Amino acid sequence: MATGNKANKTQATTQDVARFIETVDPLSKREDARVLDQIFREVTGFHPAMWGPTIIGYGRYHYRYDSGRGGDFLATGFSPRKARHSIYIMPGYVDFGDILARLGKHKMGKSCLYVNKLADIDLDVLAELIRAGLRDLEQKWPVEAT
């Protein structure tokens, strides 16, 4: 029987974001991570925070499902992985197909966008997508600054 108190595996940490970005390999991913960090800071107005060992999050929200399970999670963010960047557009409830059609080369997960390199996408469209994702999230759960 579920208790509703199961903690989310991905938690905010005190790890330094700039220090983490400087460890990203290869160099091309590190440079992309610096650009993504700047875009997310500008679009959200939030300072970044590390979530788990490899996710950079901007803003946070508290959720509570009908089951009683709840917790805190990043509002939006990214993880600069070796193969491709994972970009988290939360919570994934709205169809952003019209924006995604203009984004460029990407793959989709449930509420995650995968991009091999930033040169493959239109960064202005990415900024539009981040804003749209935050607006969608704010309609369900209030977003707080980090």
mmCIF file of C-alpha atoms in Angstrom:
data_model
loop_
_atom_site.group_PDB
_atom_site.id
_atom_site.type_symbol
_atom_site.label_atom_id
_atom_site.label_comp_id
_atom_site.label_asym_id
_atom_site.label_seq_id
_atom_site.Cartn_x
_atom_site.Cartn_y
_atom_site.Cartn_z
ATOM 1 C CA MET A 1 0.000 0.000 0.000
ATOM 2 C CA ALA A 2 1.383 3.395 -0.995
ATOM 3 C CA THR A 3 1.858 5.822 1.859
ATOM 4 C CA GLY A 4 1.991 8.973 -0.237
ATOM 5 C CA ASN A 5 5.287 9.927 1.418
ATOM 6 C CA LYS A 6 7.688 8.369 -1.077
ATOM 7 C CA ALA A 7 10.342 10.991 -1.801
ATOM 8 C CA ASN A 8 11.163 12.054 -5.316
ATOM 9 C CA LYS A 9 14.524 10.551 -6.328
ATOM 10 C CA THR A 10 15.708 13.857 -7.817
ATOM 11 C CA GLN A 11 16.270 16.410 -5.054
ATOM 12 C CA ALA A 12 17.781 19.898 -5.021
ATOM 13 C CA THR A 13 21.403 19.941 -3.841
ATOM 14 C CA THR A 14 23.905 22.577 -2.790
ATOM 15 C CA GLN A 15 26.339 21.641 -5.575
ATOM 16 C CA ASP A 16 27.714 24.714 -7.375
ATOM 17 C CA VAL A 17 26.192 25.065 -10.866
ATOM 18 C CA ALA A 18 29.147 26.907 -12.435
ATOM 19 C CA ARG A 19 31.581 24.336 -11.058
ATOM 20 C CA PHE A 20 29.420 21.510 -12.450
ATOM 21 C CA ILE A 21 29.256 23.135 -15.909
ATOM 22 C CA GLU A 22 33.064 23.359 -15.944
ATOM 23 C CA THR A 23 33.245 19.561 -15.568
ATOM 24 C CA VAL A 24 31.016 18.825 -18.576
ATOM 25 C CA ASP A 25 32.763 16.881 -21.341
ATOM 26 C CA PRO A 26 33.299 17.108 -24.203
ATOM 27 C CA LEU A 27 34.155 20.796 -24.530
ATOM 28 C CA SER A 28 31.405 21.345 -27.135
ATOM 29 C CA LYS A 29 28.769 20.157 -24.600
ATOM 30 C CA ARG A 30 30.307 22.430 -21.946
ATOM 31 C CA GLU A 31 30.039 25.423 -24.281
ATOM 32 C CA ASP A 32 26.420 24.503 -25.099
ATOM 33 C CA ALA A 33 25.723 24.180 -21.351
ATOM 34 C CA ARG A 34 26.991 27.723 -20.786
ATOM 35 C CA VAL A 35 24.655 28.992 -23.511
ATOM 36 C CA LEU A 36 21.702 27.020 -22.136
ATOM 37 C CA ASP A 37 22.382 28.362 -18.646
ATOM 38 C CA GLN A 38 22.276 31.923 -19.983
ATOM 39 C CA ILE A 39 19.042 31.290 -21.921
ATOM 40 C CA PHE A 40 17.310 29.710 -18.919
ATOM 41 C CA ARG A 41 18.448 32.540 -16.615
ATOM 42 C CA GLU A 42 17.178 35.190 -19.041
ATOM 43 C CA VAL A 43 13.857 33.496 -19.809
ATOM 44 C CA THR A 44 12.961 32.453 -16.262
ATOM 45 C CA GLY A 45 14.580 35.201 -14.210
ATOM 46 C CA PHE A 46 15.604 32.455 -11.750
ATOM 47 C CA HIS A 47 19.020 31.516 -10.431
ATOM 48 C CA PRO A 48 19.972 27.921 -11.244
ATOM 49 C CA ALA A 49 20.182 25.129 -8.696
ATOM 50 C CA MET A 50 21.505 21.605 -9.061
ATOM 51 C CA TRP A 51 18.953 18.784 -8.837
ATOM 52 C CA GLY A 52 20.672 15.499 -8.299
ATOM 53 C CA PRO A 53 24.203 15.222 -9.643
ATOM 54 C CA THR A 54 23.596 16.353 -13.262
ATOM 55 C CA ILE A 55 20.391 18.416 -13.664
ATOM 56 C CA ILE A 56 20.409 22.221 -13.595
ATOM 57 C CA GLY A 57 17.005 23.537 -12.583
ATOM 58 C CA TYR A 58 15.404 26.980 -12.674
ATOM 59 C CA GLY A 59 12.522 27.604 -10.317
ATOM 60 C CA ARG A 60 10.693 24.971 -8.324
ATOM 61 C CA TYR A 61 7.157 23.921 -7.618
ATOM 62 C CA HIS A 62 5.391 21.848 -5.005
ATOM 63 C CA TYR A 63 3.029 19.206 -6.341
ATOM 64 C CA ARG A 64 0.427 17.060 -4.639
ATOM 65 C CA TYR A 65 -1.336 14.324 -6.596
ATOM 66 C CA ASP A 66 -4.839 13.020 -5.857
ATOM 67 C CA SER A 67 -3.136 9.941 -4.384
ATOM 68 C CA GLY A 68 -1.660 12.169 -1.681
ATOM 69 C CA ARG A 69 1.902 11.823 -2.984
ATOM 70 C CA GLY A 70 3.647 15.153 -3.198
ATOM 71 C CA GLY A 71 6.997 16.829 -3.290
ATOM 72 C CA ASP A 72 9.110 19.535 -4.864
ATOM 73 C CA PHE A 73 10.619 19.524 -8.322
ATOM 74 C CA LEU A 74 12.420 21.864 -10.700
ATOM 75 C CA ALA A 75 10.152 24.032 -12.817
ATOM 76 C CA THR A 76 12.360 23.821 -15.905
ATOM 77 C CA GLY A 77 15.983 23.122 -16.691
ATOM 78 C CA PHE A 78 18.459 20.912 -18.498
ATOM 79 C CA SER A 79 21.128 18.278 -18.139
ATOM 80 C CA PRO A 80 24.183 18.444 -20.415
ATOM 81 C CA ARG A 81 24.696 14.750 -21.111
ATOM 82 C CA LYS A 82 27.493 13.363 -23.293
ATOM 83 C CA ALA A 83 25.299 12.072 -26.098
ATOM 84 C CA ARG A 84 22.712 14.849 -26.070
ATOM 85 C CA HIS A 85 21.227 17.544 -23.895
ATOM 86 C CA SER A 86 18.081 16.711 -21.922
ATOM 87 C CA ILE A 87 15.884 19.793 -21.659
ATOM 88 C CA TYR A 88 13.087 19.613 -19.095
ATOM 89 C CA ILE A 89 9.917 21.427 -20.128
ATOM 90 C CA MET A 90 7.555 20.721 -17.253
ATOM 91 C CA PRO A 91 5.088 19.283 -16.613
ATOM 92 C CA GLY A 92 4.356 17.998 -20.111
ATOM 93 C CA TYR A 93 0.557 18.298 -20.089
ATOM 94 C CA VAL A 94 0.120 20.603 -23.066
ATOM 95 C CA ASP A 95 0.815 19.794 -26.687
ATOM 96 C CA PHE A 96 3.499 22.240 -27.802
ATOM 97 C CA GLY A 97 3.557 20.744 -31.315
ATOM 98 C CA ASP A 98 3.276 24.138 -33.020
ATOM 99 C CA ILE A 99 6.384 25.421 -31.232
ATOM 100 C CA LEU A 100 8.277 22.138 -31.589
ATOM 101 C CA ALA A 101 7.636 22.153 -35.343
ATOM 102 C CA ARG A 102 9.750 25.330 -35.542
ATOM 103 C CA LEU A 103 12.461 24.235 -33.086
ATOM 104 C CA GLY A 104 14.744 22.185 -35.316
ATOM 105 C CA LYS A 105 16.262 18.738 -34.870
ATOM 106 C CA HIS A 106 15.145 17.140 -31.574
ATOM 107 C CA LYS A 107 13.527 14.083 -30.008
ATOM 108 C CA MET A 108 10.811 14.051 -27.366
ATOM 109 C CA GLY A 109 10.308 12.141 -24.136
ATOM 110 C CA LYS A 110 7.352 12.522 -21.764
ATOM 111 C CA SER A 111 8.311 15.972 -20.491
ATOM 112 C CA CYS A 112 11.855 16.037 -21.769
ATOM 113 C CA LEU A 113 13.322 17.296 -25.019
ATOM 114 C CA TYR A 114 16.530 15.761 -26.378
ATOM 115 C CA VAL A 115 18.904 17.868 -28.470
ATOM 116 C CA ASN A 116 22.255 16.648 -29.780
ATOM 117 C CA LYS A 117 23.768 20.129 -30.037
ATOM 118 C CA LEU A 118 22.448 23.676 -29.881
ATOM 119 C CA ALA A 119 23.478 24.303 -33.489
ATOM 120 C CA ASP A 120 20.632 21.924 -34.456
ATOM 121 C CA ILE A 121 17.883 24.145 -33.013
ATOM 122 C CA ASP A 122 16.554 27.709 -33.101
ATOM 123 C CA LEU A 123 17.426 29.212 -29.714
ATOM 124 C CA ASP A 124 14.670 31.846 -29.943
ATOM 125 C CA VAL A 125 12.132 29.043 -30.380
ATOM 126 C CA LEU A 126 13.683 27.220 -27.412
ATOM 127 C CA ALA A 127 13.184 30.363 -25.305
ATOM 128 C CA GLU A 128 9.553 30.501 -26.469
ATOM 129 C CA LEU A 129 9.118 26.838 -25.483
ATOM 130 C CA ILE A 130 10.596 27.417 -22.004
ATOM 131 C CA ARG A 131 8.211 30.349 -21.447
ATOM 132 C CA ALA A 132 5.227 28.296 -22.666
ATOM 133 C CA GLY A 133 6.180 25.391 -20.393
ATOM 134 C CA LEU A 134 6.404 27.661 -17.357
ATOM 135 C CA ARG A 135 3.034 29.253 -18.155
ATOM 136 C CA ASP A 136 1.502 25.787 -18.422
ATOM 137 C CA LEU A 137 3.060 24.653 -15.143
ATOM 138 C CA GLU A 138 1.949 27.822 -13.330
ATOM 139 C CA GLN A 139 -1.676 27.023 -14.217
ATOM 140 C CA LYS A 140 -1.474 23.798 -12.192
ATOM 141 C CA TRP A 141 1.062 24.517 -9.446
ATOM 142 C CA PRO A 142 2.627 27.838 -8.363
ATOM 143 C CA VAL A 143 6.246 28.230 -9.427
ATOM 144 C CA GLU A 144 8.723 29.674 -6.929
ATOM 145 C CA ALA A 145 12.073 31.326 -7.630
ATOM 146 C CA THR A 146 15.293 29.476 -6.878
#
